[in-house]
């Protein structure tokens, strides 16, 4: 039978008698984010910005789509990751008011892997790939901005024109939008 | 006249142990599975009574655990809980009465059990586990958790893993109980030796969520309307108030919003208590599931301390219980993860000169035979020392390279190093040589 308090003595791998009292240790969430960041493939259309470089759990991601109907725009998202990551998904918010069926006027993003389909095995790269996809293929069947979704469904060309208008800072159906053109 | 038989207990245990008559059947004589080296009788009773045990959580599981430990002969019990008693706790958290509503759980639970089981000392702390430091946790021999949050489990797990050093006493077994409705589990973790909470993270299913677009456009269930009020309406209309799920005014506001939305979509069933349940993520607690899981946790604590019988954790370490489809339990071994961020790679001591620069340290990692890191990214808890990806962060942390290490980290501080070539992070404890 295993004898607990004598067992450990056989394992002589760690020497922790370092000087100093209690020091804060790097958290599991920080470690995981650091690893995830090293695996990001940002390509030429995405850029990260860390307002406080010491805090890697909060940063901004800028996407500049080079194709699709949002081409030419510059969209910034804030990523807020809590200490329970990767159990909890990152919180992602669009910082500009934009016209998109899957992003509401408050900046909330409807992307399955940010909510109902999030799993701890997914990483930040999976999230940014999903975000990129939102600009290439806006999805009208699961809308967050209903007006935009119906517009896209009923008249694709008209929707495209409205996207251009709003990206230039114009207004659609009485709602004004932020200028996001480069 | 009724005669009480007063037989002399074997191994010279005094008759004052009448209360523990049945417990002593285990403590005073060996059995087929007991450890041959156990000193039955007084020595093992002494050990049991002197071991300090910490109970985290004084809720549904915690009440059971405290009662069980006290009745199993533990005498020095500590309990931490940050909550106060709510009227809805009273159906199963049996150490609390109506008059206790609003008082701290840890304090009331400690009082109750101390009064009921004479001779046991229960020391309550009303607050967060994060308030306490390593020295506090170092005083205990065993930690038993009855928690409802994964975050708290991960914290105590990482803390106990961090306590382990060469000294055998630094190893504190963590016994973790959890229940959800009719299901539950009890597991024993021997920090650094066996699979830890972080290794088991994928065993905890994230809370089921409804797509935002369903909430925003086509709610189908009363819960969808409540979540909408919670996530969307609150943000829109009361952005500046921080939602307090214990504030009745806040819950009432959400309830009325949800109710209105439900009426618009012809959905019935939104109630105040459902609102409370959805917003606070309350899972129906079944008193008997708590009792079963807590009993299992306390049996393990008793066996670990007394060596009277083999315990969970040596080999098999995870007992799951399912009571919703008849009764089923299964006990198995959850394997330790080699690349576990908490217990997979323990901090090694790294001697560096006080005047060495970060750049020299980075270069050194490439040469160290135990790491050979070509593109290391390094951080401490507080600082990003040098992070090579993404490019923006590399640029921002590059100025650190020319700084002296003593300007960036303290003596004894832990740093974590990752490298794209390795799945696992390396941790080092910096020790300055002058």
Coordinates of C-alpha atoms in Angstrom, one line a residue:
Chain A
X1 CA 0.0 0.0 0.0
X2 CA 1.1 3.5 -0.9
X3 CA 2.4 5.5 2.0
X4 CA 1.7 9.1 1.2
X5 CA 4.0 11.1 3.3
X6 CA 7.0 9.0 2.7
X7 CA 6.4 8.6 -1.0
X8 CA 7.4 12.1 -2.1
X9 CA 10.9 11.7 -0.6
X10 CA 11.7 9.3 -3.4
X11 CA 11.0 11.9 -6.0
X12 CA 14.0 14.3 -5.9
X13 CA 13.3 16.4 -8.9
X14 CA 12.4 19.8 -7.5
X15 CA 14.5 22.0 -5.4
X16 CA 12.2 24.9 -4.4
X17 CA 14.2 26.2 -1.5
X18 CA 14.7 29.5 -3.3
X19 CA 15.0 32.7 -1.3
X20 CA 12.2 35.2 -0.9
X21 CA 8.7 34.8 0.4
X22 CA 5.6 34.5 -1.6
X23 CA 5.9 35.5 -5.2
X24 CA 3.0 35.6 -7.6
X25 CA 3.3 32.8 -10.1
X26 CA 2.5 33.0 -13.8
X27 CA -1.1 31.8 -14.1
X28 CA -2.3 28.9 -16.2
X29 CA -4.4 31.4 -18.3
X30 CA -1.3 33.6 -19.0
X31 CA 0.7 30.6 -20.0
X32 CA -2.0 29.4 -22.4
X33 CA -2.4 32.8 -23.9
X34 CA 1.3 33.2 -24.4
X35 CA 1.4 29.9 -26.2
X36 CA -1.7 30.7 -28.3
X37 CA -0.2 34.0 -29.3
X38 CA 2.9 32.3 -30.7
X39 CA 0.6 30.2 -32.8
X40 CA -1.4 33.0 -34.4
X41 CA -1.2 33.3 -38.1
X42 CA -2.1 36.9 -38.7
X43 CA -1.1 37.1 -42.3
X44 CA -1.2 40.5 -44.0
X45 CA -4.7 41.4 -43.0
X46 CA -4.6 41.2 -39.3
X47 CA -2.6 43.0 -36.6
X48 CA -2.6 42.9 -32.8
X49 CA -2.1 45.8 -30.5
X50 CA -1.4 45.5 -26.8
X51 CA -2.3 48.7 -24.9
X52 CA -0.4 47.4 -21.9
X53 CA 2.2 45.0 -23.1
X54 CA 2.5 43.4 -19.6
X55 CA -1.1 42.4 -19.8
X56 CA -1.4 39.9 -22.5
X57 CA -5.0 39.0 -21.5
X58 CA -6.3 42.2 -23.0
X59 CA -5.5 43.3 -26.5
X60 CA -7.0 44.6 -29.8
X61 CA -7.1 42.9 -33.1
X62 CA -7.4 44.9 -36.3
X63 CA -8.7 43.2 -39.4
X64 CA -8.3 44.8 -42.8
X65 CA -10.1 42.4 -45.2
X66 CA -8.4 42.3 -48.6
X67 CA -11.4 40.7 -50.4
X68 CA -15.2 40.5 -50.0
X69 CA -17.6 43.2 -49.5
X70 CA -15.8 44.6 -46.5
X71 CA -12.6 45.1 -48.4
X72 CA -10.8 48.4 -47.7
X73 CA -12.2 48.7 -44.2
X74 CA -10.3 48.6 -40.9
X75 CA -12.1 46.9 -38.1
X76 CA -10.9 46.7 -34.5
X77 CA -12.0 44.2 -32.0
X78 CA -11.1 44.1 -28.3
X79 CA -10.2 40.7 -26.8
X80 CA -10.8 40.3 -23.0
X81 CA -9.6 37.0 -21.6
X82 CA -10.3 36.1 -18.0
X83 CA -8.3 34.0 -15.6
X84 CA -10.6 31.1 -16.3
X85 CA -9.4 30.8 -19.9
X86 CA -9.4 28.4 -21.7
X87 CA -12.4 27.1 -19.8
X88 CA -14.2 30.4 -20.6
X89 CA -14.0 31.7 -24.1
X90 CA -12.4 35.2 -24.8
X91 CA -14.8 38.1 -24.8
X92 CA -14.7 39.8 -28.2
X93 CA -16.3 43.1 -29.0
X94 CA -16.2 45.2 -32.2
X95 CA -15.0 48.7 -31.3
X96 CA -16.7 50.4 -34.2
X97 CA -20.4 50.6 -35.0
X98 CA -20.7 48.7 -38.3
X99 CA -23.4 47.3 -40.6
X100 CA -23.0 43.5 -40.4
X101 CA -25.7 40.8 -40.0
X102 CA -23.6 38.9 -37.3
X103 CA -22.4 42.0 -35.4
X104 CA -24.9 44.1 -33.6
X105 CA -24.8 47.9 -33.2
X106 CA -23.2 47.5 -29.7
X107 CA -20.4 45.5 -31.2
X108 CA -21.4 42.1 -30.0
X109 CA -20.3 39.3 -32.3
X110 CA -22.4 36.2 -33.1
X111 CA -19.8 33.6 -33.8
X112 CA -20.6 30.0 -32.6
X113 CA -17.1 29.3 -31.2
X114 CA -17.2 32.4 -29.0
X115 CA -20.2 31.1 -27.1
X116 CA -22.1 27.8 -27.6
X117 CA -19.4 25.9 -29.4
X118 CA -16.4 27.1 -27.4
X119 CA -14.2 24.3 -26.1
X120 CA -10.9 24.5 -24.2
X121 CA -9.2 22.8 -27.0
X122 CA -9.9 25.7 -29.3
X123 CA -7.2 28.4 -29.4
X124 CA -7.0 32.1 -30.2
X125 CA -6.1 31.3 -33.8
X126 CA -9.4 29.4 -34.3
X127 CA -11.1 32.6 -33.1
X128 CA -9.4 35.0 -35.4
X129 CA -9.9 32.7 -38.3
X130 CA -13.6 32.7 -37.5
X131 CA -13.6 36.5 -37.3
X132 CA -11.9 36.8 -40.7
X133 CA -14.6 34.5 -42.1
X134 CA -17.3 36.8 -40.8
X135 CA -16.1 39.5 -43.2
X136 CA -15.7 37.2 -46.1
X137 CA -19.0 35.4 -45.7
X138 CA -21.6 37.3 -43.6
X139 CA -24.2 34.9 -42.6
X140 CA -27.8 36.0 -43.0
X141 CA -29.5 32.9 -41.6
X142 CA -28.3 33.5 -38.0
X143 CA -28.5 37.2 -37.6
X144 CA -27.7 39.5 -34.7
X145 CA -28.5 42.6 -36.7
X146 CA -31.8 41.6 -38.2
X147 CA -32.1 44.6 -40.5
X148 CA -28.8 43.9 -42.1
X149 CA -29.6 40.2 -42.4
X150 CA -32.9 40.8 -44.2
X151 CA -31.2 43.3 -46.4
X152 CA -28.5 40.7 -47.4
X153 CA -31.1 38.0 -47.9
X154 CA -33.5 40.0 -50.1
X155 CA -31.0 42.0 -52.1
X156 CA -27.4 41.1 -52.1
X157 CA -26.3 43.9 -54.4
X158 CA -28.3 46.5 -52.3
X159 CA -26.7 45.1 -49.2
X160 CA -23.2 45.5 -50.7
X161 CA -24.0 49.1 -51.5
X162 CA -25.2 49.7 -48.0
X163 CA -22.0 48.2 -46.6
X164 CA -20.0 50.6 -48.7
X165 CA -22.1 53.5 -47.5
X166 CA -21.8 52.6 -43.8
X167 CA -18.1 52.0 -44.1
X168 CA -17.7 55.5 -45.4
X169 CA -19.5 56.8 -42.4
X170 CA -22.9 57.2 -44.0
X171 CA -26.3 56.1 -42.6
X172 CA -28.7 53.3 -43.6
X173 CA -32.4 53.2 -42.6
X174 CA -31.9 56.1 -40.2
X175 CA -29.0 54.6 -38.4
X176 CA -25.6 56.3 -38.8
X177 CA -22.3 54.3 -38.8
X178 CA -18.7 54.9 -38.1
X179 CA -16.2 55.6 -40.9
X180 CA -13.9 52.6 -41.0
X181 CA -12.2 53.0 -44.4
X182 CA -8.5 53.0 -44.4
Chain B
X1 CA -31.6 -1.9 35.5
X2 CA -30.1 -1.8 32.1
X3 CA -26.4 -2.6 32.0
X4 CA -24.1 -1.0 29.6
X5 CA -21.3 -3.3 28.7
X6 CA -18.0 -1.6 29.3
X7 CA -15.5 -3.9 27.7
X8 CA -11.9 -2.8 27.8
X9 CA -11.1 -1.8 24.3
X10 CA -8.1 -3.6 22.6
X11 CA -4.7 -1.9 22.5
X12 CA -5.4 0.0 25.7
X13 CA -7.8 2.6 24.4
X14 CA -9.6 4.3 27.2
X15 CA -13.3 4.0 27.9
X16 CA -13.8 7.7 27.3
X17 CA -14.0 6.8 23.7
X18 CA -17.5 5.4 24.1
X19 CA -18.7 7.9 21.4
X20 CA -16.2 6.5 19.0
X21 CA -17.0 2.9 19.7
X22 CA -17.7 2.1 16.1
X23 CA -15.0 4.2 14.6
X24 CA -12.5 2.4 16.9
X25 CA -13.4 -0.8 15.2
X26 CA -11.4 0.6 12.4
X27 CA -8.7 2.4 14.4
X28 CA -7.8 -0.3 17.0
X29 CA -7.4 -3.4 14.9
X30 CA -6.0 -4.2 11.5
X31 CA -8.0 -5.6 8.7
X32 CA -7.3 -7.5 5.5
X33 CA -6.5 -4.3 3.6
X34 CA -4.8 -2.2 6.2
X35 CA -1.2 -1.1 5.9
X36 CA 1.0 -3.6 7.8
X37 CA 3.0 -0.7 9.3
X38 CA 0.0 1.1 10.8
X39 CA 0.3 1.4 14.6
X40 CA -3.3 0.7 15.5
X41 CA -4.8 2.0 18.7
X42 CA -3.5 5.2 20.4
X43 CA -0.9 6.1 17.8
X44 CA -3.3 6.2 14.9
X45 CA -6.0 7.9 17.0
X46 CA -3.4 10.5 17.9
X47 CA -2.6 11.1 14.3
X48 CA -6.2 11.4 13.3
X49 CA -6.9 13.9 16.1
X50 CA -3.9 16.1 15.4
X51 CA -4.1 16.3 11.6
X52 CA -5.2 19.8 10.5
X53 CA -7.8 19.6 7.7
X54 CA -9.1 22.4 5.6
X55 CA -12.6 22.4 4.1
X56 CA -13.2 24.8 1.3
X57 CA -16.9 25.7 0.8
X58 CA -19.6 25.5 3.5
X59 CA -22.5 25.1 1.1
X60 CA -24.4 22.0 0.1
X61 CA -21.3 19.8 0.0
X62 CA -19.5 21.7 2.7
X63 CA -22.2 21.2 5.4
X64 CA -22.1 17.5 4.8
X65 CA -18.3 17.4 4.7
X66 CA -18.0 19.3 8.0
X67 CA -20.5 17.1 9.7
X68 CA -18.9 13.9 8.4
X69 CA -15.3 14.9 9.3
X70 CA -16.4 15.8 12.8
X71 CA -18.1 12.5 13.2
X72 CA -15.1 10.7 11.7
X73 CA -12.9 11.8 14.6
X74 CA -11.1 14.8 13.0
X75 CA -10.6 17.4 15.8
X76 CA -8.9 20.3 14.1
X77 CA -11.0 21.5 11.1
X78 CA -10.8 24.8 9.3
X79 CA -13.4 26.1 6.9
X80 CA -13.4 28.8 4.3
X81 CA -16.5 30.2 2.6
X82 CA -17.1 33.7 1.2
X83 CA -20.9 33.5 1.1
X84 CA -23.7 34.4 3.4
X85 CA -26.8 32.2 4.0
X86 CA -29.7 32.7 1.7
X87 CA -33.2 31.4 2.5
X88 CA -33.0 29.1 -0.6
X89 CA -30.1 27.2 1.0
X90 CA -32.1 26.0 4.0
X91 CA -33.7 22.9 2.3
X92 CA -30.3 21.1 2.1
X93 CA -27.7 23.1 3.9
X94 CA -28.8 21.6 7.2
X95 CA -26.4 23.4 9.5
X96 CA -28.3 26.6 8.9
X97 CA -31.7 27.8 10.3
X98 CA -34.1 30.6 9.3
X99 CA -32.6 32.9 11.9
X100 CA -29.2 32.5 10.3
X101 CA -30.2 34.0 7.0
X102 CA -27.7 36.7 6.1
X103 CA -24.9 35.5 8.3
X104 CA -21.6 34.1 6.9
X105 CA -21.9 30.4 6.1
X106 CA -18.4 29.4 7.4
X107 CA -19.1 31.0 10.8
X108 CA -22.6 29.4 11.3
X109 CA -21.5 26.0 10.1
X110 CA -18.5 26.0 12.5
X111 CA -20.6 27.0 15.5
X112 CA -23.2 24.4 14.7
X113 CA -20.8 21.5 14.4
X114 CA -18.7 22.6 17.4
X115 CA -21.9 22.6 19.5
X116 CA -23.0 19.3 18.3
X117 CA -19.8 17.3 18.4
X118 CA -18.0 18.1 21.6
X119 CA -14.2 18.3 21.5
X120 CA -13.9 19.3 17.8
X121 CA -12.4 22.7 17.0
X122 CA -13.7 24.3 13.8
X123 CA -12.0 27.5 12.8
X124 CA -14.0 29.5 10.2
X125 CA -12.7 32.1 7.7
X126 CA -15.3 34.2 5.9
X127 CA -13.7 35.3 2.7
X128 CA -12.1 34.3 -0.5
X129 CA -9.5 31.5 -0.7
X130 CA -7.4 33.9 -2.7
X131 CA -7.1 36.1 0.4
X132 CA -4.8 33.6 2.0
X133 CA -1.1 33.0 1.2
X134 CA 1.1 30.0 0.9
X135 CA 2.0 30.0 4.6
X136 CA -1.7 29.7 5.5
X137 CA -2.2 26.6 3.2
X138 CA 1.1 25.1 4.3
X139 CA -0.3 24.5 7.9
X140 CA -2.8 21.9 6.7
X141 CA -2.3 18.2 6.0
X142 CA -5.3 17.7 3.8
X143 CA -7.6 19.9 1.8
X144 CA -11.2 18.9 1.0
X145 CA -13.2 21.0 -1.5
X146 CA -16.9 21.3 -1.9
X147 CA -16.9 24.1 -4.5
X148 CA -19.2 25.1 -7.2
X149 CA -16.7 27.1 -9.3
X150 CA -14.0 25.8 -11.6
X151 CA -12.0 29.0 -11.2
X152 CA -11.7 28.4 -7.4
X153 CA -10.7 24.8 -8.0
X154 CA -8.0 25.8 -10.4
X155 CA -6.7 28.3 -8.0
X156 CA -6.4 26.0 -5.0
X157 CA -5.0 23.3 -7.2
X158 CA -2.2 25.5 -8.6
X159 CA -1.5 26.7 -5.0
X160 CA -1.1 23.2 -3.7
X161 CA 1.0 22.1 -6.6
X162 CA 3.2 25.2 -5.9
X163 CA 3.7 24.2 -2.3
X164 CA 5.3 20.9 -3.0
X165 CA 9.0 20.8 -2.3
X166 CA 11.5 18.2 -1.0
X167 CA 9.9 18.0 2.4
X168 CA 7.3 15.2 2.4
X169 CA 4.9 17.3 4.5
X170 CA 4.6 19.8 1.7
X171 CA 2.5 17.4 -0.2
X172 CA -1.1 18.1 0.7
X173 CA -3.7 15.7 -0.8
X174 CA -6.6 17.6 -2.4
X175 CA -9.9 15.8 -2.2
X176 CA -12.4 17.4 -4.5
X177 CA -16.1 16.8 -4.5
X178 CA -18.6 18.1 -7.0
X179 CA -22.3 17.6 -7.8
X180 CA -24.7 18.7 -10.4
X181 CA -28.2 17.5 -10.0
X182 CA -28.2 13.7 -9.7
X183 CA -24.6 13.4 -10.8
X184 CA -21.4 13.9 -8.9
X185 CA -17.8 13.0 -8.5
X186 CA -15.2 12.6 -5.8
X187 CA -11.5 12.6 -6.7
X188 CA -8.2 12.6 -4.9
X189 CA -5.3 14.6 -6.2
X190 CA -1.8 14.1 -4.9
X191 CA -0.2 17.4 -6.2
X192 CA 2.7 16.8 -8.6
X193 CA 2.3 13.0 -8.3
X194 CA -1.1 12.4 -9.9
X195 CA -3.4 14.1 -12.4
X196 CA -4.5 17.5 -11.1
X197 CA -7.5 19.8 -11.7
X198 CA -5.8 21.4 -14.6
X199 CA -5.1 18.0 -16.2
X200 CA -8.8 17.3 -15.8
X201 CA -10.0 20.6 -17.2
X202 CA -11.6 19.0 -20.2
X203 CA -13.7 16.8 -17.8
X204 CA -15.7 19.9 -16.9
X205 CA -18.2 20.7 -19.6
X206 CA -18.4 24.5 -20.1
X207 CA -21.9 25.8 -19.3
X208 CA -24.2 25.2 -22.2
X209 CA -24.8 28.5 -24.0
X210 CA -27.4 29.6 -26.5
X211 CA -26.2 31.4 -29.7
X212 CA -26.4 35.2 -29.3
X213 CA -28.4 35.4 -32.5
X214 CA -31.1 33.1 -31.1
X215 CA -31.4 35.4 -28.1
X216 CA -31.4 38.5 -30.3
X217 CA -33.9 37.4 -32.9
X218 CA -35.9 34.2 -32.3
X219 CA -36.2 33.2 -28.7
X220 CA -38.0 29.9 -28.3
X221 CA -37.8 29.2 -24.6
X222 CA -38.5 31.3 -21.5
X223 CA -34.8 30.9 -20.6
X224 CA -33.8 32.6 -23.9
X225 CA -35.8 35.7 -23.0
X226 CA -34.1 35.8 -19.6
X227 CA -30.6 35.5 -21.1
X228 CA -31.5 38.2 -23.6
X229 CA -32.5 40.5 -20.7
X230 CA -29.3 39.5 -18.9
X231 CA -26.8 39.9 -21.8
X232 CA -28.4 42.4 -24.2
X233 CA -31.0 44.6 -22.5
X234 CA -28.9 45.3 -19.4
X235 CA -25.9 46.3 -21.5
X236 CA -28.1 48.6 -23.6
X237 CA -30.1 50.3 -20.9
X238 CA -28.1 50.1 -17.7
X239 CA -24.6 50.0 -19.0
X240 CA -23.2 52.0 -16.1
X241 CA -24.6 49.8 -13.3
X242 CA -22.7 46.7 -12.5
X243 CA -25.1 43.8 -12.4
X244 CA -25.3 42.3 -8.9
X245 CA -27.1 39.0 -9.2
X246 CA -27.8 39.1 -5.4
X247 CA -29.6 42.5 -5.7
X248 CA -33.4 41.9 -5.8
X249 CA -33.9 45.1 -7.6
X250 CA -31.6 44.0 -10.4
X251 CA -33.2 40.6 -10.7
X252 CA -36.7 42.2 -10.7
X253 CA -35.6 44.5 -13.5
X254 CA -34.4 41.5 -15.6
X255 CA -37.5 39.5 -14.8
X256 CA -39.8 42.3 -16.0
X257 CA -37.7 42.8 -19.2
X258 CA -37.7 39.1 -19.9
X259 CA -41.4 38.8 -19.2
X260 CA -42.2 41.6 -21.7
X261 CA -40.1 40.0 -24.3
X262 CA -41.6 36.6 -23.7
X263 CA -45.1 38.1 -24.2
X264 CA -44.0 39.6 -27.5
X265 CA -43.0 36.1 -28.7
X266 CA -45.9 34.3 -27.1
X267 CA -43.6 32.3 -24.8
X268 CA -44.9 31.4 -21.4
X269 CA -43.1 30.3 -18.2
X270 CA -40.9 33.2 -17.3
X271 CA -40.9 33.5 -13.5
X272 CA -38.9 35.4 -10.9
X273 CA -37.2 32.3 -9.6
X274 CA -36.4 31.1 -13.1
X275 CA -34.8 34.5 -13.8
X276 CA -32.7 34.1 -10.7
X277 CA -31.8 30.5 -11.7
X278 CA -30.7 31.4 -15.2
X279 CA -28.8 34.6 -14.3
X280 CA -27.0 33.0 -11.3
X281 CA -26.5 29.8 -13.3
X282 CA -28.2 27.8 -10.5
X283 CA -28.2 24.1 -11.1
X284 CA -30.8 22.2 -9.1
X285 CA -29.0 20.8 -6.1
X286 CA -30.1 17.3 -4.9
X287 CA -29.5 16.9 -1.2
X288 CA -28.9 13.1 -1.5
X289 CA -26.3 13.6 -4.2
X290 CA -24.4 15.9 -2.0
X291 CA -24.6 13.4 0.8
X292 CA -23.2 10.6 -1.3
X293 CA -20.3 12.6 -2.7
X294 CA -19.5 14.2 0.6
X295 CA -19.5 10.8 2.3
X296 CA -17.1 9.5 -0.3
X297 CA -14.7 12.5 0.1
X298 CA -14.7 12.1 3.9
X299 CA -14.0 8.4 3.8
X300 CA -11.0 9.1 1.6
X301 CA -9.7 11.8 4.0
X302 CA -10.1 9.3 6.9
X303 CA -8.3 6.6 5.1
X304 CA -5.4 8.8 3.9
X305 CA -4.8 10.1 7.4
X306 CA -5.1 6.8 9.2
X307 CA -3.8 4.3 6.6
X308 CA -6.5 1.9 7.8
X309 CA -7.5 1.0 4.2
X310 CA -6.3 1.7 0.7
X311 CA -7.5 5.1 -0.6
X312 CA -8.5 6.7 -3.8
X313 CA -5.6 8.5 -5.5
X314 CA -3.1 5.7 -5.5
X315 CA -3.9 4.4 -9.0
X316 CA -7.6 5.0 -9.4
X317 CA -8.2 8.6 -8.5
X318 CA -11.6 9.5 -9.8
X319 CA -15.0 8.2 -8.7
X320 CA -18.0 9.3 -10.7
X321 CA -21.5 8.8 -9.6
X322 CA -24.7 9.0 -11.7
X323 CA -28.0 8.8 -10.0
X324 CA -30.3 10.1 -12.8
X325 CA -30.6 6.8 -14.7
X326 CA -30.9 4.2 -11.9
X327 CA -27.6 4.1 -10.0
X328 CA -24.2 3.9 -11.6
X329 CA -20.7 4.5 -10.3
X330 CA -17.4 4.0 -11.9
X331 CA -13.9 4.5 -10.4
X332 CA -10.9 4.9 -12.7
X333 CA -7.6 6.5 -13.1
X334 CA -7.4 9.9 -14.7
X335 CA -3.8 10.1 -16.1
X336 CA -1.5 13.0 -15.4
X337 CA -1.0 15.2 -18.5
X338 CA 2.7 15.6 -19.5
X339 CA 2.0 19.0 -20.8
X340 CA -0.2 20.2 -18.0
X341 CA 0.5 23.9 -17.5
X342 CA 0.3 23.6 -13.7
X343 CA 1.8 20.2 -12.8
X344 CA 3.5 19.2 -16.1
X345 CA 6.7 21.1 -15.6
X346 CA 7.6 22.3 -12.1
X347 CA 9.8 25.3 -11.6
X348 CA 13.5 24.7 -11.7
X349 CA 15.9 26.9 -10.0
X350 CA 17.9 29.1 -12.4
X351 CA 21.0 30.8 -11.2
X352 CA 21.8 34.1 -13.0
X353 CA 24.0 37.0 -12.3
X354 CA 22.3 40.0 -10.9
X355 CA 23.8 42.2 -13.6
X356 CA 23.1 39.9 -16.5
X357 CA 20.8 41.3 -19.1
X358 CA 17.6 39.8 -20.3
X359 CA 19.2 39.3 -23.7
X360 CA 21.9 37.2 -22.2
X361 CA 19.3 35.1 -20.5
X362 CA 17.4 34.6 -23.8
X363 CA 20.6 33.6 -25.5
X364 CA 21.4 31.2 -22.7
X365 CA 18.1 29.3 -23.2
X366 CA 19.3 28.2 -26.6
X367 CA 22.3 26.6 -25.1
X368 CA 20.9 25.1 -22.0
X369 CA 20.8 21.3 -22.6
X370 CA 17.5 20.9 -20.7
X371 CA 15.7 23.4 -22.8
X372 CA 17.4 24.4 -26.1
X373 CA 14.8 27.0 -26.8
X374 CA 15.5 28.8 -30.0
X375 CA 12.7 31.4 -29.9
X376 CA 11.7 31.7 -26.2
X377 CA 9.0 34.0 -25.0
X378 CA 9.4 34.9 -21.3
X379 CA 7.1 36.4 -18.8
X380 CA 6.6 36.8 -15.0
X381 CA 3.2 37.1 -13.4
X382 CA 3.4 40.9 -13.6
X383 CA 5.5 41.5 -16.7
X384 CA 5.8 40.5 -20.3
X385 CA 9.6 40.3 -20.3
X386 CA 10.2 39.3 -23.9
X387 CA 7.4 37.9 -26.0
X388 CA 8.4 37.1 -29.6
X389 CA 4.9 36.7 -31.0
X390 CA 2.9 38.4 -32.4
X391 CA 5.2 41.0 -33.9
X392 CA 3.5 44.0 -32.1
X393 CA 4.3 42.5 -28.8
X394 CA 7.8 41.6 -29.7
X395 CA 8.4 45.3 -30.6
X396 CA 6.9 46.4 -27.3
X397 CA 8.9 44.1 -25.2
X398 CA 12.2 44.4 -27.1
X399 CA 13.5 47.3 -25.0
X400 CA 13.6 45.0 -22.0
X401 CA 16.3 42.9 -23.7
X402 CA 19.0 45.4 -22.8
X403 CA 17.8 45.8 -19.2
X404 CA 19.4 44.1 -16.3
X405 CA 17.5 41.1 -14.9
X406 CA 17.5 42.7 -11.5
X407 CA 15.5 45.6 -12.9
X408 CA 12.8 43.2 -14.3
X409 CA 12.4 40.4 -11.8
X410 CA 12.8 39.9 -8.1
X411 CA 15.0 37.3 -6.5
X412 CA 13.0 34.1 -6.2
X413 CA 10.4 35.2 -8.7
X414 CA 9.0 32.6 -11.1
X415 CA 9.3 33.1 -14.9
X416 CA 7.6 31.1 -17.5
X417 CA 9.2 30.4 -20.9
X418 CA 7.3 29.1 -24.0
X419 CA 8.7 28.2 -27.3
X420 CA 6.9 27.3 -30.6
X421 CA 8.9 24.1 -30.8
X422 CA 7.5 22.9 -27.4
X423 CA 4.0 22.1 -26.4
X424 CA 4.9 22.7 -22.8
X425 CA 6.0 25.8 -20.9
X426 CA 9.2 25.8 -18.9
X427 CA 9.2 27.5 -15.5
X428 CA 12.2 28.8 -13.7
X429 CA 12.7 30.3 -10.3
X430 CA 15.2 33.1 -10.7
X431 CA 18.0 33.0 -8.1
X432 CA 20.5 35.8 -8.3
X433 CA 24.2 35.2 -7.8
X434 CA 26.1 38.3 -7.0

